[in-house]
């Protein structure tokens, strides 16, 4: 069996860690191992990203959903939610607001619904942005699609797709999902199909609070390495959102599955050691204090949302609420977060290279 010392050396050399090695580290690392791992994560982050921090804003365009995920405000059974699918003019009003705030990267987000959030609808929205002269870098976080549908997204100018497995534990996955999303394999294969369709950047993620985070982190690393083996590149980003309360729902983490700040920092550190080149996303689900503290430590976060809303129309259409997907904890506008990160010595970037 490998020693922890050999894992430290392998990680420091930038050679990454396998899922099995990450599991071994999680099982046996003591405080001094974590201190060293933090140092290594800082060095790898500096080496790969050189202080760059990438900013984006989510633009939700539909909250109609055919699924009933236990943890989500958009779930089918949430009758209190005021649902909305943006018309093109509404979508452009939202996008224009974000453009004027200074955003240049958009994450198009929608709940799963064949009529409101299929590939053709996303392509139409992307085309409307181009016609309106807003040359955003476009990402999409939508339901799993077929290879031909991902081709439609690529041809429409979507440069990156994100899709989170939520949990890799099949039993927990089955218990949390009801609807088409129950199909674990279809979801797990989605980013593979996106790569197959020529979308060269994909993002993986886990929803922390559903399952034992150690199991899901190791499975995520295994998934990332599998994509690397078959498509020649690691995922562009990892996301580690923690479960938050959502409209119509109380606290939602599974019993004993809550992830503390210290544990989330360790997740970020180990993800950086395992896949040194992957961007790590920290969203406005986290508090300003936690986001600032993690950035200051420099352990691995490279992608931030800022000034976000999680309801279709949430930026400009005041009559749209209540309708967010989940609760946000960092409400600072983009300008304020940019200023703060510059003061801390980071180099904010509004679009990836
Ligand atoms: S997590 Fe996604 S699929 Fe599930 S209810 Fe929410 S929007 Fe629908």
Short mmCIF file of C-alpha atoms and ligand atoms in Angstrom, two decimals:
data_model
loop_
_atom_site.label_atom_id
_atom_site.label_comp_id
_atom_site.label_asym_id
_atom_site.label_seq_id
_atom_site.Cartn_x
_atom_site.Cartn_y
_atom_site.Cartn_z
CA UNK A 1 0.00 0.00 0.00
CA UNK A 2 1.24 3.50 -0.83
CA UNK A 3 2.44 5.67 2.04
CA UNK A 4 1.07 9.12 2.71
CA UNK A 5 4.58 10.44 2.08
CA UNK A 6 4.53 9.10 -1.47
CA UNK A 7 1.12 10.75 -2.01
CA UNK A 8 2.49 14.09 -0.78
CA UNK A 9 5.41 13.79 -3.20
CA UNK A 10 3.23 12.75 -6.11
CA UNK A 11 0.81 15.61 -5.50
CA UNK A 12 3.61 18.17 -5.10
CA UNK A 13 5.04 17.05 -8.45
CA UNK A 14 1.68 17.89 -10.05
CA UNK A 15 1.06 14.28 -11.04
CA UNK A 16 -2.46 14.20 -9.56
CA UNK A 17 -4.04 11.56 -7.35
CA UNK A 18 -6.28 8.66 -8.26
CA UNK A 19 -9.61 8.13 -6.53
CA UNK A 20 -8.04 5.34 -4.49
CA UNK A 21 -5.18 7.59 -3.43
CA UNK A 22 -7.58 10.36 -2.47
CA UNK A 23 -9.58 7.84 -0.39
CA UNK A 24 -6.40 6.72 1.35
CA UNK A 25 -5.51 10.33 2.09
CA UNK A 26 -8.97 11.05 3.49
CA UNK A 27 -8.76 7.99 5.69
CA UNK A 28 -5.29 8.46 7.11
CA UNK A 29 -4.26 12.12 6.92
CA UNK A 30 -3.61 13.90 10.23
CA UNK A 31 -3.40 17.65 10.90
CA UNK A 32 0.21 17.89 9.65
CA UNK A 33 -0.73 16.07 6.42
CA UNK A 34 -3.56 18.54 5.84
CA UNK A 35 -1.22 21.47 6.51
CA UNK A 36 1.17 20.16 3.86
CA UNK A 37 -1.69 19.43 1.48
CA UNK A 38 -2.90 23.05 1.87
CA UNK A 39 0.58 24.29 0.96
CA UNK A 40 0.74 22.01 -2.06
CA UNK A 41 -2.74 23.09 -3.19
CA UNK A 42 -1.69 26.76 -3.00
CA UNK A 43 1.45 26.09 -5.06
CA UNK A 44 -0.46 24.07 -7.69
CA UNK A 45 -3.16 26.75 -7.94
CA UNK A 46 -0.56 29.48 -8.42
CA UNK A 47 1.32 27.37 -10.96
CA UNK A 48 -1.73 26.57 -13.08
CA UNK A 49 -3.77 29.75 -12.73
CA UNK A 50 -1.26 32.46 -11.73
CA UNK A 51 -3.74 34.36 -9.57
CA UNK A 52 -6.43 34.48 -12.26
CA UNK A 53 -10.04 34.33 -11.05
CA UNK A 54 -12.81 33.78 -13.58
CA UNK A 55 -16.19 35.42 -13.04
CA UNK A 56 -19.58 34.44 -14.38
CA UNK A 57 -23.29 35.04 -13.75
CA UNK A 58 -26.10 32.49 -13.99
CA UNK A 59 -29.02 33.46 -16.21
CA UNK A 60 -32.02 31.29 -15.39
CA UNK A 61 -34.45 31.13 -18.29
CA UNK A 62 -37.04 28.56 -17.16
CA UNK A 63 -38.22 27.08 -13.86
CA UNK A 64 -40.68 24.56 -15.34
CA UNK A 65 -39.55 21.11 -14.29
CA UNK A 66 -40.66 17.54 -14.94
CA UNK A 67 -38.62 16.25 -11.98
CA UNK A 68 -39.28 16.21 -8.28
CA UNK A 69 -35.84 16.38 -6.68
CA UNK A 70 -36.21 16.42 -2.92
CA UNK A 71 -33.81 19.33 -2.39
CA UNK A 72 -34.85 21.84 -5.07
CA UNK A 73 -37.23 24.79 -5.11
CA UNK A 74 -38.08 24.08 -8.77
CA UNK A 75 -39.31 20.55 -7.99
CA UNK A 76 -42.52 19.57 -9.76
CA UNK A 77 -44.55 19.25 -6.54
CA UNK A 78 -43.72 22.75 -5.27
CA UNK A 79 -47.05 24.39 -5.99
CA UNK A 80 -46.09 27.57 -4.11
CA UNK A 81 -43.49 28.41 -6.75
CA UNK A 82 -44.38 30.98 -9.36
CA UNK A 83 -42.95 29.42 -12.51
CA UNK A 84 -41.70 31.28 -15.48
CA UNK A 85 -40.04 30.65 -18.85
CA UNK A 86 -38.52 33.82 -20.29
CA UNK A 87 -39.66 35.10 -23.65
CA UNK A 88 -36.83 36.29 -25.92
CA UNK A 89 -37.30 39.95 -25.02
CA UNK A 90 -37.31 39.14 -21.30
CA UNK A 91 -34.21 36.99 -21.72
CA UNK A 92 -32.42 39.83 -23.52
CA UNK A 93 -33.44 42.32 -20.81
CA UNK A 94 -31.87 40.05 -18.20
CA UNK A 95 -28.74 39.56 -20.31
CA UNK A 96 -28.43 43.31 -20.99
CA UNK A 97 -28.59 43.97 -17.24
CA UNK A 98 -25.71 41.55 -16.64
CA UNK A 99 -23.73 42.96 -19.59
CA UNK A 100 -24.07 46.45 -18.13
CA UNK A 101 -22.98 45.20 -14.71
CA UNK A 102 -19.74 44.14 -16.44
CA UNK A 103 -20.35 40.40 -16.82
CA UNK A 104 -18.93 38.77 -19.96
CA UNK A 105 -19.52 35.09 -19.10
CA UNK A 106 -23.04 33.72 -18.79
CA UNK A 107 -24.14 30.38 -17.42
CA UNK A 108 -27.51 29.61 -19.02
CA UNK A 109 -29.54 27.59 -16.51
CA UNK A 110 -32.95 25.94 -16.74
CA UNK A 111 -34.94 23.23 -15.06
CA UNK A 112 -35.69 20.11 -17.11
CA UNK A 113 -38.64 20.53 -19.46
CA UNK A 114 -38.76 19.44 -23.11
CA UNK A 115 -40.81 22.46 -24.20
CA UNK A 116 -39.04 25.19 -22.26
CA UNK A 117 -35.39 24.21 -22.06
CA UNK A 118 -34.47 21.88 -24.95
CA UNK A 119 -31.52 22.39 -27.28
CA UNK A 120 -33.53 24.43 -29.79
CA UNK A 121 -34.62 26.91 -27.11
CA UNK A 122 -31.05 27.35 -25.87
CA UNK A 123 -29.79 27.84 -29.43
CA UNK A 124 -32.49 30.46 -30.00
CA UNK A 125 -31.46 32.36 -26.84
CA UNK A 126 -27.78 32.19 -27.85
CA UNK A 127 -28.66 33.49 -31.31
CA UNK A 128 -30.66 36.36 -29.79
CA UNK A 129 -27.63 37.39 -27.72
CA UNK A 130 -25.42 37.45 -30.80
CA UNK A 131 -27.97 39.44 -32.78
CA UNK A 132 -28.16 41.94 -29.92
CA UNK A 133 -24.37 42.41 -29.98
CA UNK A 134 -23.66 40.82 -26.59
CA UNK A 135 -20.66 38.57 -27.12
CA UNK A 136 -20.74 36.65 -23.87
CA UNK A 137 -18.69 33.50 -23.34
CA UNK A 138 -21.57 31.03 -23.00
CA UNK A 139 -21.89 28.05 -20.71
CA UNK A 140 -24.99 25.92 -20.12
CA UNK A 141 -26.21 23.97 -17.13
CA UNK A 142 -29.28 22.11 -18.31
CA UNK A 143 -30.67 18.56 -18.28
CA UNK A 144 -28.62 15.76 -19.90
CA UNK A 145 -28.90 15.68 -23.69
CA UNK A 146 -28.13 13.37 -26.59
CA UNK A 147 -25.02 13.81 -28.75
CA UNK A 148 -27.04 15.48 -31.58
CA UNK A 149 -28.55 17.94 -29.10
CA UNK A 150 -25.12 18.79 -27.68
CA UNK A 151 -24.02 19.40 -31.29
CA UNK A 152 -26.86 21.91 -31.58
CA UNK A 153 -25.52 23.68 -28.49
CA UNK A 154 -21.98 23.71 -29.84
CA UNK A 155 -23.10 25.12 -33.17
CA UNK A 156 -25.09 27.76 -31.28
CA UNK A 157 -21.92 28.96 -29.56
CA UNK A 158 -22.12 27.20 -26.19
CA UNK A 159 -18.49 26.74 -25.20
CA UNK A 160 -18.90 24.80 -21.98
CA UNK A 161 -21.47 22.53 -20.38
CA UNK A 162 -21.79 21.83 -16.67
CA UNK A 163 -23.66 18.91 -15.25
CA UNK A 164 -23.49 17.68 -11.66
CA UNK A 165 -24.17 14.07 -10.76
CA UNK A 166 -25.35 15.41 -7.36
CA UNK A 167 -24.30 12.13 -5.69
CA UNK A 168 -22.53 9.08 -7.10
CA UNK A 169 -24.13 6.80 -4.48
CA UNK A 170 -26.84 4.98 -6.40
CA UNK A 171 -29.13 4.37 -3.40
CA UNK A 172 -29.00 7.98 -2.24
CA UNK A 173 -29.44 9.12 -5.86
CA UNK A 174 -32.54 6.93 -6.28
CA UNK A 175 -34.06 8.18 -3.02
CA UNK A 176 -33.56 11.88 -3.91
CA UNK A 177 -34.91 11.83 -7.47
CA UNK A 178 -38.28 11.27 -9.09
CA UNK A 179 -38.85 11.79 -12.80
CA UNK A 180 -36.56 11.44 -15.82
CA UNK A 181 -33.61 12.44 -13.64
CA UNK A 182 -33.90 9.04 -11.95
CA UNK A 183 -31.84 7.64 -14.83
CA UNK A 184 -28.41 7.62 -13.17
CA UNK A 185 -26.50 6.31 -16.17
CA UNK A 186 -28.00 8.81 -18.63
CA UNK A 187 -26.95 11.61 -16.31
CA UNK A 188 -23.48 10.21 -15.66
CA UNK A 189 -22.82 9.83 -19.38
CA UNK A 190 -23.93 13.38 -20.24
CA UNK A 191 -20.56 15.15 -20.16
CA UNK A 192 -19.10 12.28 -22.16
CA UNK A 193 -21.75 12.91 -24.83
CA UNK A 194 -20.99 16.64 -24.75
CA UNK A 195 -17.30 15.91 -25.38
CA UNK A 196 -18.33 13.49 -28.14
CA UNK A 197 -20.31 16.34 -29.71
CA UNK A 198 -17.25 18.59 -29.72
CA UNK A 199 -17.94 20.74 -26.65
CA UNK A 200 -14.40 20.82 -25.39
CA UNK A 201 -14.96 22.11 -21.87
CA UNK A 202 -17.18 20.32 -19.39
CA UNK A 203 -17.75 20.68 -15.67
CA UNK A 204 -18.57 18.05 -13.08
CA UNK A 205 -19.94 18.54 -9.59
CA UNK A 206 -21.47 17.03 -6.48
CA UNK A 207 -24.18 18.42 -4.24
CA UNK A 208 -22.72 18.35 -0.75
CA UNK A 209 -25.13 17.30 1.97
CA UNK A 210 -26.82 14.40 0.18
CA UNK A 211 -24.26 11.70 0.89
CA UNK A 212 -20.92 11.08 2.62
CA UNK A 213 -18.75 13.74 0.96
CA UNK A 214 -15.67 11.50 0.99
CA UNK A 215 -17.39 8.85 -1.12
CA UNK A 216 -18.71 11.43 -3.59
CA UNK A 217 -15.41 13.30 -3.87
CA UNK A 218 -13.52 10.09 -4.69
CA UNK A 219 -16.18 9.07 -7.22
CA UNK A 220 -15.95 12.51 -8.83
CA UNK A 221 -12.18 12.12 -9.16
CA UNK A 222 -12.68 8.69 -10.72
CA UNK A 223 -15.22 10.16 -13.17
CA UNK A 224 -12.82 12.97 -14.11
CA UNK A 225 -9.95 10.55 -14.69
CA UNK A 226 -12.19 8.34 -16.79
CA UNK A 227 -13.03 11.31 -19.05
CA UNK A 228 -9.32 12.12 -19.27
CA UNK A 229 -8.52 8.54 -20.31
CA UNK A 230 -11.18 8.46 -23.01
CA UNK A 231 -11.20 12.04 -24.30
CA UNK A 232 -7.68 13.24 -23.54
CA UNK A 233 -8.63 16.03 -21.18
CA UNK A 234 -9.75 16.52 -17.63
CA UNK A 235 -12.96 18.44 -16.90
CA UNK A 236 -12.45 22.21 -17.04
CA UNK A 237 -14.17 22.73 -13.70
CA UNK A 238 -15.39 21.06 -10.53
CA UNK A 239 -18.25 22.48 -8.45
CA UNK A 240 -18.96 21.72 -4.83
CA UNK A 241 -22.26 23.41 -3.94
CA UNK A 242 -23.56 22.82 -0.43
CA UNK A 243 -27.26 22.16 -0.01
CA UNK A 244 -29.17 25.28 0.91
CA UNK A 245 -32.76 25.77 1.87
CA UNK A 246 -34.97 26.47 -1.11
CA UNK A 247 -38.29 28.22 -1.45
CA UNK A 248 -40.95 25.96 0.03
CA UNK A 249 -38.35 23.70 1.67
CA UNK A 250 -36.67 23.73 5.06
CA UNK A 251 -33.11 22.60 5.75
CA UNK A 252 -32.38 19.81 3.33
CA UNK A 253 -29.06 18.13 4.13
CA UNK A 254 -29.31 14.43 4.89
CA UNK A 255 -28.94 13.59 8.58
CA UNK A 256 -25.27 13.70 9.54
CA UNK A 257 -24.32 14.68 5.98
CA UNK A 258 -23.87 18.42 6.50
CA UNK A 259 -20.48 19.61 5.28
CA UNK A 260 -18.66 22.07 7.54
CA UNK A 261 -16.47 24.94 6.32
CA UNK A 262 -13.36 22.99 7.27
CA UNK A 263 -14.55 19.93 5.36
CA UNK A 264 -15.36 22.03 2.29
CA UNK A 265 -11.85 23.49 2.39
CA UNK A 266 -10.45 19.96 2.51
CA UNK A 267 -12.60 18.96 -0.46
CA UNK A 268 -11.18 21.90 -2.44
CA UNK A 269 -7.62 21.05 -1.39
CA UNK A 270 -7.92 17.40 -2.31
CA UNK A 271 -9.61 18.16 -5.63
CA UNK A 272 -6.72 20.50 -6.47
CA UNK A 273 -4.17 17.80 -5.58
CA UNK A 274 -6.05 15.16 -7.57
CA UNK A 275 -6.58 17.24 -10.74
CA UNK A 276 -4.23 20.24 -10.62
CA UNK A 277 -5.50 21.78 -13.89
CA UNK A 278 -9.22 21.85 -13.05
CA UNK A 279 -10.92 25.12 -12.22
CA UNK A 280 -12.86 25.02 -8.96
CA UNK A 281 -16.13 26.95 -8.73
CA UNK A 282 -17.46 28.63 -5.60
CA UNK A 283 -20.92 30.10 -5.98
CA UNK A 284 -22.97 32.68 -4.12
CA UNK A 285 -24.54 29.86 -2.12
CA UNK A 286 -21.61 30.52 0.23
CA UNK A 287 -21.34 33.47 2.61
CA UNK A 288 -19.14 36.47 1.75
CA UNK A 289 -16.94 35.64 4.76
CA UNK A 290 -16.33 32.06 3.62
CA UNK A 291 -15.74 33.06 -0.01
CA UNK A 292 -13.28 35.78 0.99
CA UNK A 293 -11.47 33.49 3.42
CA UNK A 294 -11.05 30.64 0.90
CA UNK A 295 -9.82 33.05 -1.78
CA UNK A 296 -7.35 34.61 0.61
CA UNK A 297 -5.92 31.20 1.47
CA UNK A 298 -5.49 30.49 -2.26
CA UNK A 299 -6.12 26.75 -1.88
CA UNK A 300 -7.81 26.20 -5.19
CA UNK A 301 -10.91 28.25 -6.01
CA UNK A 302 -10.59 29.80 -9.49
CA UNK A 303 -14.17 30.46 -10.66
CA UNK A 304 -16.74 32.66 -8.92
CA UNK A 305 -20.27 33.72 -9.61
CA UNK A 306 -21.19 37.17 -8.36
CA UNK A 307 -24.29 39.33 -8.17
CA UNK A 308 -26.42 36.24 -8.93
CA UNK A 309 -30.15 35.56 -9.04
CA UNK A 310 -31.61 32.04 -9.20
CA UNK A 311 -35.07 32.74 -10.63
CA UNK A 312 -35.98 33.39 -14.27
CA UNK A 313 -36.39 37.15 -14.40
CA UNK A 314 -34.62 37.50 -11.04
CA UNK A 315 -32.43 40.40 -12.16
CA UNK A 316 -34.89 42.76 -13.75
CA UNK A 317 -38.45 41.42 -13.75
CA UNK A 318 -39.52 42.36 -10.26
CA UNK A 319 -42.95 40.83 -10.61
CA UNK A 320 -41.40 37.39 -11.13
CA UNK A 321 -40.90 36.23 -7.52
CA UNK A 322 -41.15 34.21 -5.41
CA UNK A 323 -39.35 31.71 -7.53
CA UNK A 324 -35.66 31.05 -6.76
CA UNK A 325 -34.12 27.60 -7.05
CA UNK A 326 -32.32 27.89 -3.72
CA UNK A 327 -31.19 30.44 -1.16
CA UNK A 328 -28.18 32.67 -1.85
CA UNK A 329 -25.91 33.96 0.88
CA UNK A 330 -23.58 36.35 -0.98
CA UNK A 331 -25.55 39.25 -2.45
CA UNK A 332 -22.63 41.57 -3.22
CA UNK A 333 -22.66 43.04 -6.74
CA UNK A 334 -19.98 42.07 -9.24
CA UNK A 335 -18.13 45.40 -8.91
CA UNK A 336 -17.65 44.98 -5.19
CA UNK A 337 -16.36 41.41 -5.49
CA UNK A 338 -14.00 42.43 -8.32
CA UNK A 339 -12.61 45.27 -6.21
CA UNK A 340 -12.07 43.03 -3.24
CA UNK A 341 -10.34 40.27 -5.19
CA UNK A 342 -8.02 42.80 -6.86
CA UNK A 343 -7.10 44.20 -3.45
CA UNK A 344 -6.20 40.66 -2.40
CA UNK A 345 -3.78 40.36 -5.32
CA UNK A 346 -5.92 38.22 -7.66
CA UNK A 347 -6.30 38.89 -11.37
CA UNK A 348 -10.02 38.91 -12.16
CA UNK A 349 -10.94 37.67 -15.66
CA UNK A 350 -14.36 38.21 -17.19
CA UNK A 351 -13.93 35.53 -19.86
CA UNK A 352 -11.78 32.38 -20.10
CA UNK A 353 -8.93 32.57 -22.62
S1 LIG B 1 -32.62 19.94 -9.39
FE1 LIG B 1 -33.03 20.35 -11.56
S2 LIG B 1 -34.21 18.60 -12.26
FE2 LIG B 1 -34.33 18.60 -10.01
S3 LIG B 1 -36.24 19.70 -9.51
FE3 LIG B 1 -34.53 21.17 -9.51
S4 LIG B 1 -34.49 22.05 -11.56
FE4 LIG B 1 -35.72 20.17 -11.66
#
